[in-house]
Short mmCIF file of C-alpha atoms in Angstrom, two decimals:
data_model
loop_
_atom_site.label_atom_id
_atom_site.label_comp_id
_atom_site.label_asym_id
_atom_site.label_seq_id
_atom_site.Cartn_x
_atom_site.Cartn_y
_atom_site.Cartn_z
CA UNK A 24 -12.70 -1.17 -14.93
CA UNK A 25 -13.43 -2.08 -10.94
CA UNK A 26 -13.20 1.42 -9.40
CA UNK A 27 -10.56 4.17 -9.96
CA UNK A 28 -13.44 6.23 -11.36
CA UNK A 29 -11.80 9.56 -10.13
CA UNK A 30 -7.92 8.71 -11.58
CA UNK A 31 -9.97 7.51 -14.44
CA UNK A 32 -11.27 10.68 -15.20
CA UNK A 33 -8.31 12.74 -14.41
CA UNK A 34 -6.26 11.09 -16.46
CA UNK A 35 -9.03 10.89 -19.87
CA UNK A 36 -9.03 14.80 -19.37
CA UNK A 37 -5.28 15.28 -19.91
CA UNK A 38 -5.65 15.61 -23.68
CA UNK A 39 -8.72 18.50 -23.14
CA UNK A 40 -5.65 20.66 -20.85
CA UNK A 41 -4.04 23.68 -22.99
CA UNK A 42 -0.93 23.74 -21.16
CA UNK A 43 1.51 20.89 -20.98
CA UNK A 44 1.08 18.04 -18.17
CA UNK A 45 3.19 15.98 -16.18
CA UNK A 46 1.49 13.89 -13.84
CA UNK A 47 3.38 11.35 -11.60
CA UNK A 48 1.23 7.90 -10.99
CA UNK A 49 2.54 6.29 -7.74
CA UNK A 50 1.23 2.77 -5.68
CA UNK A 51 2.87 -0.02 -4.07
CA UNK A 52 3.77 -3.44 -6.70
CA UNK A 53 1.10 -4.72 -7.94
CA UNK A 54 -1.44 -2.26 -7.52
CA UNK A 55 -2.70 -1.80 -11.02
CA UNK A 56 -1.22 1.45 -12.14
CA UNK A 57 0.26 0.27 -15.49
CA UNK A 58 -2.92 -0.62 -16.50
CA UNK A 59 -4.78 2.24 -15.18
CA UNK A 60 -2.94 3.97 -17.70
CA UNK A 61 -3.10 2.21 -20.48
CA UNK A 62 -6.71 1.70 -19.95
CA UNK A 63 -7.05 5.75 -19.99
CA UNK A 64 -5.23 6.06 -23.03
CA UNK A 65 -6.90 3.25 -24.94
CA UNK A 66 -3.10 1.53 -25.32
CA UNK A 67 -2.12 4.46 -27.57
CA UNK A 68 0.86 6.48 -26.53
CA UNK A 69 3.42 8.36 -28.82
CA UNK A 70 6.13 6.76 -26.89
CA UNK A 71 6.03 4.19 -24.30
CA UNK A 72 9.00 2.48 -21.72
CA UNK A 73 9.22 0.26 -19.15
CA UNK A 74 12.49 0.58 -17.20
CA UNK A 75 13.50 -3.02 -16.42
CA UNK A 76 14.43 -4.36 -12.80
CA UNK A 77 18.36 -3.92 -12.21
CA UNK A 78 20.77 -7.03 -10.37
CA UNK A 79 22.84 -5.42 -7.54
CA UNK A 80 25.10 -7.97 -7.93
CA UNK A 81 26.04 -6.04 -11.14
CA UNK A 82 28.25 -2.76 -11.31
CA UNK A 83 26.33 0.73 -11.73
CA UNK A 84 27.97 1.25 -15.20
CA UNK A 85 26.37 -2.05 -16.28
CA UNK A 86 23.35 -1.33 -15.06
CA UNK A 87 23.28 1.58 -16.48
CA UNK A 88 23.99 0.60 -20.15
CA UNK A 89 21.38 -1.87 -20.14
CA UNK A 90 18.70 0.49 -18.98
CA UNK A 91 19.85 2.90 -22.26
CA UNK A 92 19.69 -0.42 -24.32
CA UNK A 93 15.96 -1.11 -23.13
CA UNK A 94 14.95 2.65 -24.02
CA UNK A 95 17.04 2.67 -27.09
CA UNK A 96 14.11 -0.51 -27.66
CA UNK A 97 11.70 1.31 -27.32
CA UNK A 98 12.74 4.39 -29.00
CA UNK A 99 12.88 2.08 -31.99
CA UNK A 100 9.63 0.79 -31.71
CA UNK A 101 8.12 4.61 -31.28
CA UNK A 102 9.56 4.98 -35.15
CA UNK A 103 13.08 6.23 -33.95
CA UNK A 104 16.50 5.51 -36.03
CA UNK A 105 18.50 4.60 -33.55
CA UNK A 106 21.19 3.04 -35.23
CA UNK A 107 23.69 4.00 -32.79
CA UNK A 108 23.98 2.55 -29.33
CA UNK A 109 23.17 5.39 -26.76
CA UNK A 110 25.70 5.71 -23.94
CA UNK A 111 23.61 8.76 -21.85
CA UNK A 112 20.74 9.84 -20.76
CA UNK A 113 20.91 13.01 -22.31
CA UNK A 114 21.59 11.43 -25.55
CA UNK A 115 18.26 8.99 -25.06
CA UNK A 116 16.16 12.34 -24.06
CA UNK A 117 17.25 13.73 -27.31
CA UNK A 118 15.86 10.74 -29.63
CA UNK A 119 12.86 11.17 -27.08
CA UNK A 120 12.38 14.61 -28.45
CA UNK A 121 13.07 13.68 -32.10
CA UNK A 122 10.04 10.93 -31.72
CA UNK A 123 7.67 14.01 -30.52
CA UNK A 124 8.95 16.11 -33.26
CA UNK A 125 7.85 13.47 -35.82
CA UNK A 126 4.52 12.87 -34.07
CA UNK A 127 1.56 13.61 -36.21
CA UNK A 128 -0.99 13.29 -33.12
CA UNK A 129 -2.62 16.27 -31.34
CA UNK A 130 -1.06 15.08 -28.16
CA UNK A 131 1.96 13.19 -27.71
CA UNK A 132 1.58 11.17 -24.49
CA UNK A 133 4.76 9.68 -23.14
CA UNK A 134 4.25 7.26 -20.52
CA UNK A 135 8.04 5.97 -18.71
CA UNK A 136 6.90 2.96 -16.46
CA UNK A 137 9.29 1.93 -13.57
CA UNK A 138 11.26 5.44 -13.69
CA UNK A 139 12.63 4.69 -10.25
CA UNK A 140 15.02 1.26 -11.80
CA UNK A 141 16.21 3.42 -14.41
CA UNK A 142 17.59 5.52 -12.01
CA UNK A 143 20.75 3.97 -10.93
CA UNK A 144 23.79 5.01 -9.17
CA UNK A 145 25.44 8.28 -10.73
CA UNK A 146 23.16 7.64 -14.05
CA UNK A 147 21.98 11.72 -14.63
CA UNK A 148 18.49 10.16 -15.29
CA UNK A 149 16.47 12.79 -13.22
CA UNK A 150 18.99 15.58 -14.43
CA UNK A 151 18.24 14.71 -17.98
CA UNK A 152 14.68 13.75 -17.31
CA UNK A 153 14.48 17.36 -15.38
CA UNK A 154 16.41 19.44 -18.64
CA UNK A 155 13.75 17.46 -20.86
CA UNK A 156 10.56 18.67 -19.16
CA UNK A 157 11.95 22.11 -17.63
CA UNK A 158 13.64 22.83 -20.53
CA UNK A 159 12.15 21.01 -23.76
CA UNK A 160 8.83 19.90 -23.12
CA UNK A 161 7.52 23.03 -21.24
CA UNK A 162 8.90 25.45 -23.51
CA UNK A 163 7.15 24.19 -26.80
CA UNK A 164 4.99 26.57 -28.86
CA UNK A 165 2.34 23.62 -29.51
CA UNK A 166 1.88 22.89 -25.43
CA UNK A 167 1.03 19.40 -26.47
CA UNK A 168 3.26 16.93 -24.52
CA UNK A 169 1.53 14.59 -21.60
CA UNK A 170 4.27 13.37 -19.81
CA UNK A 171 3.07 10.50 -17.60
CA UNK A 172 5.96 8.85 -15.27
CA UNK A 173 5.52 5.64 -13.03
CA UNK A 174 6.67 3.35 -9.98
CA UNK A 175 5.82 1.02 -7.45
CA UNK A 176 9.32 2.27 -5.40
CA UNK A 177 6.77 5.11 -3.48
CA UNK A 178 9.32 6.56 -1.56
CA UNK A 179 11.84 7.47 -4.83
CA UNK A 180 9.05 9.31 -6.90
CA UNK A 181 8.51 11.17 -3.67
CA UNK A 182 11.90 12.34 -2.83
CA UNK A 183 13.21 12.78 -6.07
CA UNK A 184 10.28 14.21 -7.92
CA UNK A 185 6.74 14.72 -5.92
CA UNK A 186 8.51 16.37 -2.87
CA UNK A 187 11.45 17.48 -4.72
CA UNK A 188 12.99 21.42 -3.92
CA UNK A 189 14.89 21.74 -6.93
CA UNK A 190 14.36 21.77 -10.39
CA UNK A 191 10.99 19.52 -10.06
CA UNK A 192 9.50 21.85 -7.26
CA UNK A 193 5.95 22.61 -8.71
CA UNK A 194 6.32 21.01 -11.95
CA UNK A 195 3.92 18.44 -11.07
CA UNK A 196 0.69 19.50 -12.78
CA UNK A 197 -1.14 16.28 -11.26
CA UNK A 198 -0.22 13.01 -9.19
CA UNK A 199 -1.95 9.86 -8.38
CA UNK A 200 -1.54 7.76 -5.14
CA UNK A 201 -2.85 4.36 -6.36
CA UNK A 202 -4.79 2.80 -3.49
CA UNK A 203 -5.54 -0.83 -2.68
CA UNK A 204 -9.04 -2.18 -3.55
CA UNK A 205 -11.55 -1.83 -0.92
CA UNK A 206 -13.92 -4.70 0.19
CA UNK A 207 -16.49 -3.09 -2.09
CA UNK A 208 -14.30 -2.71 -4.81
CA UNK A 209 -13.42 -6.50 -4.08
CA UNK A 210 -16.47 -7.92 -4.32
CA UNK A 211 -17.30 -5.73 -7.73
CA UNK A 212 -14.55 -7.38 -8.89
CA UNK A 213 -15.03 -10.69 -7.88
CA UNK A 214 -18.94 -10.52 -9.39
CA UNK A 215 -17.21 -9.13 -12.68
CA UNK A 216 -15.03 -12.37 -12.75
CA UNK A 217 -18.41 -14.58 -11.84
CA UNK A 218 -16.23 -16.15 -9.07
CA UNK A 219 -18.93 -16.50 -5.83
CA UNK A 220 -17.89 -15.44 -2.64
CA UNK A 221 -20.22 -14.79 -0.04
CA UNK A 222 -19.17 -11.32 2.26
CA UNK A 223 -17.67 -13.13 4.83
CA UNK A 224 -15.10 -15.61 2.82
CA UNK A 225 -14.20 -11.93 1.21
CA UNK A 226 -13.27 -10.02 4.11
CA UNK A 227 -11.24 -13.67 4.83
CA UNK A 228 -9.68 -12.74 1.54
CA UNK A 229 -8.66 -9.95 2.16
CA UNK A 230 -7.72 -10.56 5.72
CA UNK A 231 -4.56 -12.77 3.59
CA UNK A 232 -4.34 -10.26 0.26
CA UNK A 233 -5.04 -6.87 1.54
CA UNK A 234 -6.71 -4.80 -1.63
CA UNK A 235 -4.24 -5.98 -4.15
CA UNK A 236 -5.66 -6.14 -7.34
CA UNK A 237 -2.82 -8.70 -8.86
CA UNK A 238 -3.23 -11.13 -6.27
CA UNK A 239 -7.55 -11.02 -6.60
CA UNK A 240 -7.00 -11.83 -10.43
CA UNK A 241 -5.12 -14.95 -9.65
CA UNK A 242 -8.40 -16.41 -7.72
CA UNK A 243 -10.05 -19.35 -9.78
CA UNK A 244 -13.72 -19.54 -10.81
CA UNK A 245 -15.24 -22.89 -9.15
CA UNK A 246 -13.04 -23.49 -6.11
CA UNK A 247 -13.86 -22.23 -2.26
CA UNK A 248 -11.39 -20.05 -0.94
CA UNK A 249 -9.28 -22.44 1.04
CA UNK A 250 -8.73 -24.32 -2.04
CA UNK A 251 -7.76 -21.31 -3.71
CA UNK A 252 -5.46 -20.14 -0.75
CA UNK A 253 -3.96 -23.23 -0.73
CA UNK A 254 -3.40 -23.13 -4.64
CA UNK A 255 -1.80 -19.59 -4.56
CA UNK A 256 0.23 -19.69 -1.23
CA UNK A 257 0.75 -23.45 -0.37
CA UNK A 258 0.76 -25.96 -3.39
CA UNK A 259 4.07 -26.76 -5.40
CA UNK A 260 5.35 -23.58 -7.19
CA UNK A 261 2.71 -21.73 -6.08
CA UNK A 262 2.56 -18.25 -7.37
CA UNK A 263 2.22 -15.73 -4.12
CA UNK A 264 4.61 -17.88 -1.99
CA UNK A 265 7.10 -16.40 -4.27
CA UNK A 266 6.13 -12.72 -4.04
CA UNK A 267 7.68 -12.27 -0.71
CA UNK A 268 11.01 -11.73 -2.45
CA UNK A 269 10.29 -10.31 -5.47
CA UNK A 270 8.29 -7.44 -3.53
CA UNK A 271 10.56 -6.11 -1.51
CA UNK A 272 13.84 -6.57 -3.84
CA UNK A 273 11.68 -4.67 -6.70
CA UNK A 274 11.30 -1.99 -4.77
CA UNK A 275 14.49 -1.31 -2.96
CA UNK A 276 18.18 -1.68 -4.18
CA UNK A 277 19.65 -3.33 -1.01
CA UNK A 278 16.57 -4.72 0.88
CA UNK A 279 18.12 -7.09 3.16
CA UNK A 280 17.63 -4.06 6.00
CA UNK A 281 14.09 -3.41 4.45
CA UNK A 282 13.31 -7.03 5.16
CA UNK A 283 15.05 -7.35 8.49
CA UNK A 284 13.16 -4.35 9.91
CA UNK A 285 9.68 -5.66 8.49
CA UNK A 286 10.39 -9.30 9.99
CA UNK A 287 11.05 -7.45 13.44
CA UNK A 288 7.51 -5.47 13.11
CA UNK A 289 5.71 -8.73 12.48
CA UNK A 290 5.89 -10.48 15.47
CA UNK A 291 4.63 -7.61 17.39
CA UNK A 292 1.09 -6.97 16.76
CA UNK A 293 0.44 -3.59 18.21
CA UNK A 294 3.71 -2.25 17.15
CA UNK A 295 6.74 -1.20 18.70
CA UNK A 296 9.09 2.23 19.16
CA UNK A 297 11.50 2.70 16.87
CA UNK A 298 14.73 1.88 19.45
CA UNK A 299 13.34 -1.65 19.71
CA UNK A 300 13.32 -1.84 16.20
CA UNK A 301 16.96 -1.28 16.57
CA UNK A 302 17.41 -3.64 19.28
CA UNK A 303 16.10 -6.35 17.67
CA UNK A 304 17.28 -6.17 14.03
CA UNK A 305 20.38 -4.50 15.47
CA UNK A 306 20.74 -1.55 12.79
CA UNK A 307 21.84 1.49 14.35
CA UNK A 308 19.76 4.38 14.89
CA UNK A 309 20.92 6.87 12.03
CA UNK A 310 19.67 9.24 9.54
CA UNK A 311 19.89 6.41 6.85
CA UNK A 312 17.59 4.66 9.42
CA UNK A 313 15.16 6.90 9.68
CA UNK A 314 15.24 7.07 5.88
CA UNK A 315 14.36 3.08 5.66
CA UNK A 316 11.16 3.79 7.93
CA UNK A 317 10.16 6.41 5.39
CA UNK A 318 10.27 4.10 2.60
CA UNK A 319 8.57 1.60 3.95
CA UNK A 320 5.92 3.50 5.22
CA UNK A 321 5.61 5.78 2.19
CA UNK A 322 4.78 1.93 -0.25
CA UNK A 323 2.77 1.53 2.24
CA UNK A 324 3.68 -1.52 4.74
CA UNK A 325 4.12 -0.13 7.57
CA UNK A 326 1.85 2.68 9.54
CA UNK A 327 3.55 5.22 11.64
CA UNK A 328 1.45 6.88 14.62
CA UNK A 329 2.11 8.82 17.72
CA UNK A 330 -0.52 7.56 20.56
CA UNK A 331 -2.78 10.37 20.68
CA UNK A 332 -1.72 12.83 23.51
CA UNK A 333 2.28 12.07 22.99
CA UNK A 334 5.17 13.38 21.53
CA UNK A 335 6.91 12.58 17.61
CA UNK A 336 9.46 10.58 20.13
CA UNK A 337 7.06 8.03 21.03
CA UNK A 338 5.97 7.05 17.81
CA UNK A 339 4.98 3.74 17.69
CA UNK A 340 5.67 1.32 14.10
CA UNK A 341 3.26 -1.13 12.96
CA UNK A 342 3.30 -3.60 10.30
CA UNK A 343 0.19 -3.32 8.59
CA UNK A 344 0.62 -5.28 5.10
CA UNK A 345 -1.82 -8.02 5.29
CA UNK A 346 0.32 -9.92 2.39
CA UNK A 347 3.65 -9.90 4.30
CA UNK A 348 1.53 -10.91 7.66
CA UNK A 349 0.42 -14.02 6.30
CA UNK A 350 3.62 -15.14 4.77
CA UNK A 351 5.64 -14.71 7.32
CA UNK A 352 2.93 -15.76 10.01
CA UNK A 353 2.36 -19.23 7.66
CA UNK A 354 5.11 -19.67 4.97
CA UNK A 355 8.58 -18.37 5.77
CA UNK A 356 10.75 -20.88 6.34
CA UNK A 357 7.91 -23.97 6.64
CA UNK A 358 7.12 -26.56 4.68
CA UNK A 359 3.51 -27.98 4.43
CA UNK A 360 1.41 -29.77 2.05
CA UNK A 361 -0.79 -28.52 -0.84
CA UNK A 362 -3.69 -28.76 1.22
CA UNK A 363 -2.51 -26.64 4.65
CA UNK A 364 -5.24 -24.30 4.79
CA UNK A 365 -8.16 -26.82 3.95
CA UNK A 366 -7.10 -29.33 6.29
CA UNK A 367 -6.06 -26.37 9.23
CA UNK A 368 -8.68 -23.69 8.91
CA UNK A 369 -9.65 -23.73 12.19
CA UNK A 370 -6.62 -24.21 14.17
CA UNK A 371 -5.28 -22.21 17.04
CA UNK A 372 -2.64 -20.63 14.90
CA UNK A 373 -5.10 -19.78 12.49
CA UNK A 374 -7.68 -18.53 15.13
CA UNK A 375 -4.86 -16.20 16.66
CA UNK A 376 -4.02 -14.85 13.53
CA UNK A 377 -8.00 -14.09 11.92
CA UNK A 378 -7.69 -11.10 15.38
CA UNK A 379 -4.53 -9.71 14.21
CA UNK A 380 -5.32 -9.64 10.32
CA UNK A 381 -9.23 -8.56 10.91
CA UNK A 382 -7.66 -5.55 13.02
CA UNK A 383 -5.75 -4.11 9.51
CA UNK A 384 -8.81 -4.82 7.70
CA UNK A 385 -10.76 -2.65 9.61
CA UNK A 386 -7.52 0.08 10.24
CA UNK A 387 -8.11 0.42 6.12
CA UNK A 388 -11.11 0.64 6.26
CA UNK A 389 -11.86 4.29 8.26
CA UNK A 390 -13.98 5.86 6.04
CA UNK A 391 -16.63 3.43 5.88
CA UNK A 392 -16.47 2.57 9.24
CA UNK A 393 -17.11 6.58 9.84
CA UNK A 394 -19.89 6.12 7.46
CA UNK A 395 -21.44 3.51 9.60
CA UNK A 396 -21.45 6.00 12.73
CA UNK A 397 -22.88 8.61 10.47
CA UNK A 398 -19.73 10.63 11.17
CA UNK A 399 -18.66 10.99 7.41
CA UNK A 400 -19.42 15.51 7.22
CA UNK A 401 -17.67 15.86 10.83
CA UNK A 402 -14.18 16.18 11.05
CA UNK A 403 -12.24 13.38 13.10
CA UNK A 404 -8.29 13.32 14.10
CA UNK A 405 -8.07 8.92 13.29
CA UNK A 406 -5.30 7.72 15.92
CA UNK A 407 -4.29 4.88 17.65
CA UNK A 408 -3.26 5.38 21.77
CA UNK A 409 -1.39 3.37 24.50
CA UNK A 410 -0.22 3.48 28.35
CA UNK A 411 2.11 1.47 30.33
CA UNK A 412 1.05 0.88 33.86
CA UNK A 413 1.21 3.55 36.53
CA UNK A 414 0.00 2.95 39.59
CA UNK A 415 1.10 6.23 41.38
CA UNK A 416 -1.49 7.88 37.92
CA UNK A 417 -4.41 5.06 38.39
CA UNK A 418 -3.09 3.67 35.05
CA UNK A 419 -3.63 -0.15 34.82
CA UNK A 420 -2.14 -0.44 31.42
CA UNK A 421 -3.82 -0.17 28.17
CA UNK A 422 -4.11 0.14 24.31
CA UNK A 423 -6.57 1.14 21.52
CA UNK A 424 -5.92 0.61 18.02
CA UNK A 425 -8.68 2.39 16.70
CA UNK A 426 -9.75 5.71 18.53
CA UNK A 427 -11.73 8.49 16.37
CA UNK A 428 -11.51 11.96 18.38
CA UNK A 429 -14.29 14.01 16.63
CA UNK A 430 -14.83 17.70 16.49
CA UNK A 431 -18.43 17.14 18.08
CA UNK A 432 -16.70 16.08 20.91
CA UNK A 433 -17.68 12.70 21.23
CA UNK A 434 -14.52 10.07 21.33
CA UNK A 435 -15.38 6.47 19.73
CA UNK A 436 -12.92 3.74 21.68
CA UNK A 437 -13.02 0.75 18.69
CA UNK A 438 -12.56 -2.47 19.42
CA UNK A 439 -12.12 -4.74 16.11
CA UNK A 440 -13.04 -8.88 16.70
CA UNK A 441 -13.19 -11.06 14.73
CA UNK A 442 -15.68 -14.09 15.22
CA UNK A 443 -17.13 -17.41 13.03
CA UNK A 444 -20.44 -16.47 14.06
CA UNK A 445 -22.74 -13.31 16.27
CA UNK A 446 -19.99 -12.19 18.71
CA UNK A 447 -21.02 -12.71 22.18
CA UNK A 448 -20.41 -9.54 24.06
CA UNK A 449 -18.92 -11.62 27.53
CA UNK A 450 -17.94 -10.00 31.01
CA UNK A 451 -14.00 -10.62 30.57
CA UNK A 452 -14.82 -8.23 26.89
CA UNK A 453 -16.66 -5.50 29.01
CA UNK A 454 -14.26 -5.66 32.15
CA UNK A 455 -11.52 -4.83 29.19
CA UNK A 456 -13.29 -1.96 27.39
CA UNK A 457 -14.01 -0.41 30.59
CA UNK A 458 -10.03 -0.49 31.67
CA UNK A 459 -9.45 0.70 28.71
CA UNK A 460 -11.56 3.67 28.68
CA UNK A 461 -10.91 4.23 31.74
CA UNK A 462 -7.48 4.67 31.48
CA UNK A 463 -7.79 6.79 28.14
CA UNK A 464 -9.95 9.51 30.08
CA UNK A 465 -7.26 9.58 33.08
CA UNK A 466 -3.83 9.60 30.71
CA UNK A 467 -5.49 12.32 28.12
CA UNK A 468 -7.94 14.16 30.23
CA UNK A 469 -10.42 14.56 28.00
CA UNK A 470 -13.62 16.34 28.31
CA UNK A 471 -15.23 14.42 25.24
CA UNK A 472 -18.07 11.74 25.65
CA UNK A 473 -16.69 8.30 25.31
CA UNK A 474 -18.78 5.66 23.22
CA UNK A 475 -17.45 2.27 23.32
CA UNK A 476 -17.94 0.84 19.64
CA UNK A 477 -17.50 -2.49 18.51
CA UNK A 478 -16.70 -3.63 15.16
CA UNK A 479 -17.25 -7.07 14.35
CA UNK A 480 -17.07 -9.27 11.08
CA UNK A 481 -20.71 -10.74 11.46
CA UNK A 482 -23.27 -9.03 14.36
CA UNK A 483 -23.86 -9.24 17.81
CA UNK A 484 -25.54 -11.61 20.01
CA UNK A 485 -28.20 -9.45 22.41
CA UNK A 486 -27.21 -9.44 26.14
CA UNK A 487 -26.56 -7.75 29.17
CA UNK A 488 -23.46 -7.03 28.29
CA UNK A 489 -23.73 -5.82 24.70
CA UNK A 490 -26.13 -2.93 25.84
CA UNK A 491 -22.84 -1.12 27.07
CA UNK A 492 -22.03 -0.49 23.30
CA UNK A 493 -22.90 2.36 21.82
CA UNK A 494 -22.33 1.64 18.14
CA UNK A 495 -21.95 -2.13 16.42
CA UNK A 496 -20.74 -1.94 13.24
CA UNK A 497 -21.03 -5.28 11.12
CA UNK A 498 -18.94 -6.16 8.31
CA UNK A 499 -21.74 -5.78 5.96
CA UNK A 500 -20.76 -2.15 6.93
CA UNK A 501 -17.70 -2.54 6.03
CA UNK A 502 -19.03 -2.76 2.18
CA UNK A 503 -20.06 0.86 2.12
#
């Protein structure tokens, strides 16, 4: 297995606890957390489910019923006579319990994939699943259940069980937040598969992909990258020009307001507030509004940050899913033939877009990039900052995506660019870092030293100009 050597271990030692466990395993679609698991447990579990994604077109009752006929399935499979169709949750819990009662193993490890689309509207799934573990599972003299649950929908294992204040609060004994790959864990990967990509072509890659361990599989041995982007996002049926969809209706129940709000994000780079968000997608500011940003910040595609020396009301929304960029930058609602990105790789469109997309690369990448600065031991507040124009302040209007505030007080102003060869540190780049430093020190007052830093995808070309820097990091760095 590429990576995941921690979650790896905490979930091998689950059988070695005395006490019961109940760990929650949590990562956007396609992350690799089903077979984390099954990996861990060597594909043997005493009972095993995988709720199955619902049609909204369909009434709750329905949907319902043919969740209880999937577990009923799988109860059945587990060595369960279910001979008898179930019609509750409390009465599928109860042939749950009757397959751990027959259990001959030392540890019966349950493992309920997809929890969240079992869930559905006025089910009693988390009141049952709650009665099972608070008042079944726990309460056993032999302390042998392992009750592993599961979903890509982030946001509903938070609420309802991670961050939950009723019956849930501080049941957890463990969670794991599933992270995307990192460019190291890319490239292990890629070696592992004997496809040959050179550093560069990988953080291109991942510039489209992001860390997504699905999408990496689907790469083909013996074709270059823009043959293999083209086969996956351009060519007839191709497989990720589909995903758009399927994401974001597998993970929420109505996501027509999911998708408008995500379509508004992308075609503003640096992110915007959230009353423009409302402006242009034209959903009212509300509770249940506020609730959508959660959830799509919680899987994980959007960031939320408040420029550092502002208030929670200036919070600033950024789209920062480097799948979703590229589709709806290249794909949505175009046509073009199976050979777009061979035959355009170095168009204007294309150029405009490497900028954007090798900015998120390096936003997920803030560990290693403190590891390049030799920063990793010192503590660092990781924030992004902006100011409009103020003339009456000195302000000539600025913003910095990347800004690490460090308790040594030193300040590192990052600039991310991306280049097809040694970037050329030019006057017009070192008249803009200046502004923008400048205007950071006026607008925050900070005592700190400022270094300018650069990170780039290849190195530097030596100038006058690039002597101004006081840190380059390369994207070999990026590789830590």
């Amino acid at each position: 297995m590429i990576g995941r050597k921690a979650e790896l271990k905490q979930l091998k030692s689950l059988k070695n606890e005395e006490e019961p466990q109940f760990i929650a395993v949590y990562g956007r679609r396609r992350i690799g957390k089903t077979y984390l698991i099954r990996e861990s447990f060597g594909y043997e579990f005493t009972f095993q489910h995988t709720g199955v994604g619902n049609d909204e077109k369909k009434r709750a009752e329905t949907q319902k019923q043919e969740q209880l006929d999937k577990f009923r399935e799988s109860l059945s499979e587990a060595g369960y006579d279910c001979s008898e169709r179930l019609t509750s949750w409390a009465e599928a819990f109860n042939g749950l319990k009757e397959v751990i009662k027959k259990s001959k193993e030392k540890k019966k490890v349950i493992f309920i994939d997809e929890l969240s689309w079992m869930d559905t509207k006025d089910s009693g799934l988390v009141t049952e699943l709650e009665h099972f573990w608070n008042g079944w599972a726990t309460a056993r003299k032999e302390k042998d259940v392992i009750l592993i649950i599961c979903a890509s929908a982030t946001y509903w294992i938070m609420e309802k069980i991670v961050n939950d204040k009723g019956g849930f609060h501080n049941r957890l004994t463990g969670q794991i937040h599933l992270k995307p790959f990192t460019l190291k864990e890319c490239e292990e990967y890629l070696q592992a598969k004997k496809i040959l990509l050179n550093r560069h072509q990988i953080i291109q890659c991942y510039m489209i992909m992001g860390g997504v361990p699905y999408y990496w599989s689907l790469l083909k041995k013996g074709r270059s990258l823009p043959q293999n982007i083209d086969d996956l996002f351009f060519a007839e049926d191709a497989p990720l020009r589909k995903e758009y969809n399927n994401l974001y209706r597998a993970l929420f129940k109505k996501p027509d307001q999911y998708i408008k709000i995500i379509e508004a994000l992308s075609v503003e780079n640096k992110g915007i507030s959230r009353a423009e968000i409302c402006e242009k997608t034209e959903i009212a500011s509300s509770g249940e509004f506020s609730k959508k940003l959660q959830e799509l910040e919680d899987c994980g595609f959007i960031r939320k940050y408040i420029p550092a020396g502002y208030k929670e009301r200036n919070a600033i929304y950024q789209l920062i899913d480097n799948y979703t960029l590229f589709y709806l930058r290249f794909l949505k609602n175009n046509t073009f033939d199976d050979h777009y990105w061979q035959v355009q790789n170095n168009s204007p469109s294309i150029n405009a877009w490497s900028g954007v997309a090798f900015e998120r690369v390096c936003l997920e990448h803030v560990p290693q990039i403190k590891a390049a600065l030799g920063i990793s031991g010192v503590h660092t507040e990781v924030n992004a900052w902006k100011c409009e124009a103020d003339k009456k302040k000195g302000l000539q209007g600025s913003q910095i995506d990347l800004l690490i505030v460090r308790d040594d007080q030193i300040t590192n102003v990052c600039e991310a660019k991306y280049s097809k060869a040694d970037f050329r540190v030019d006057a017009a780049f070192d008249k803009d870092m200046r502004r923008k430093i400048s205007d950071y020190m006026v607008d925050s007052k900070t005592k700190h030293a400022i270094h300018p830093t650069l990170i780039t995808n290849y190195g530097i070309v030596e100038n006058e100009y690039s002597s101004e820097l006081q840190s380059v990091i390369t994207g070999e760095e990026l590789f830590r």
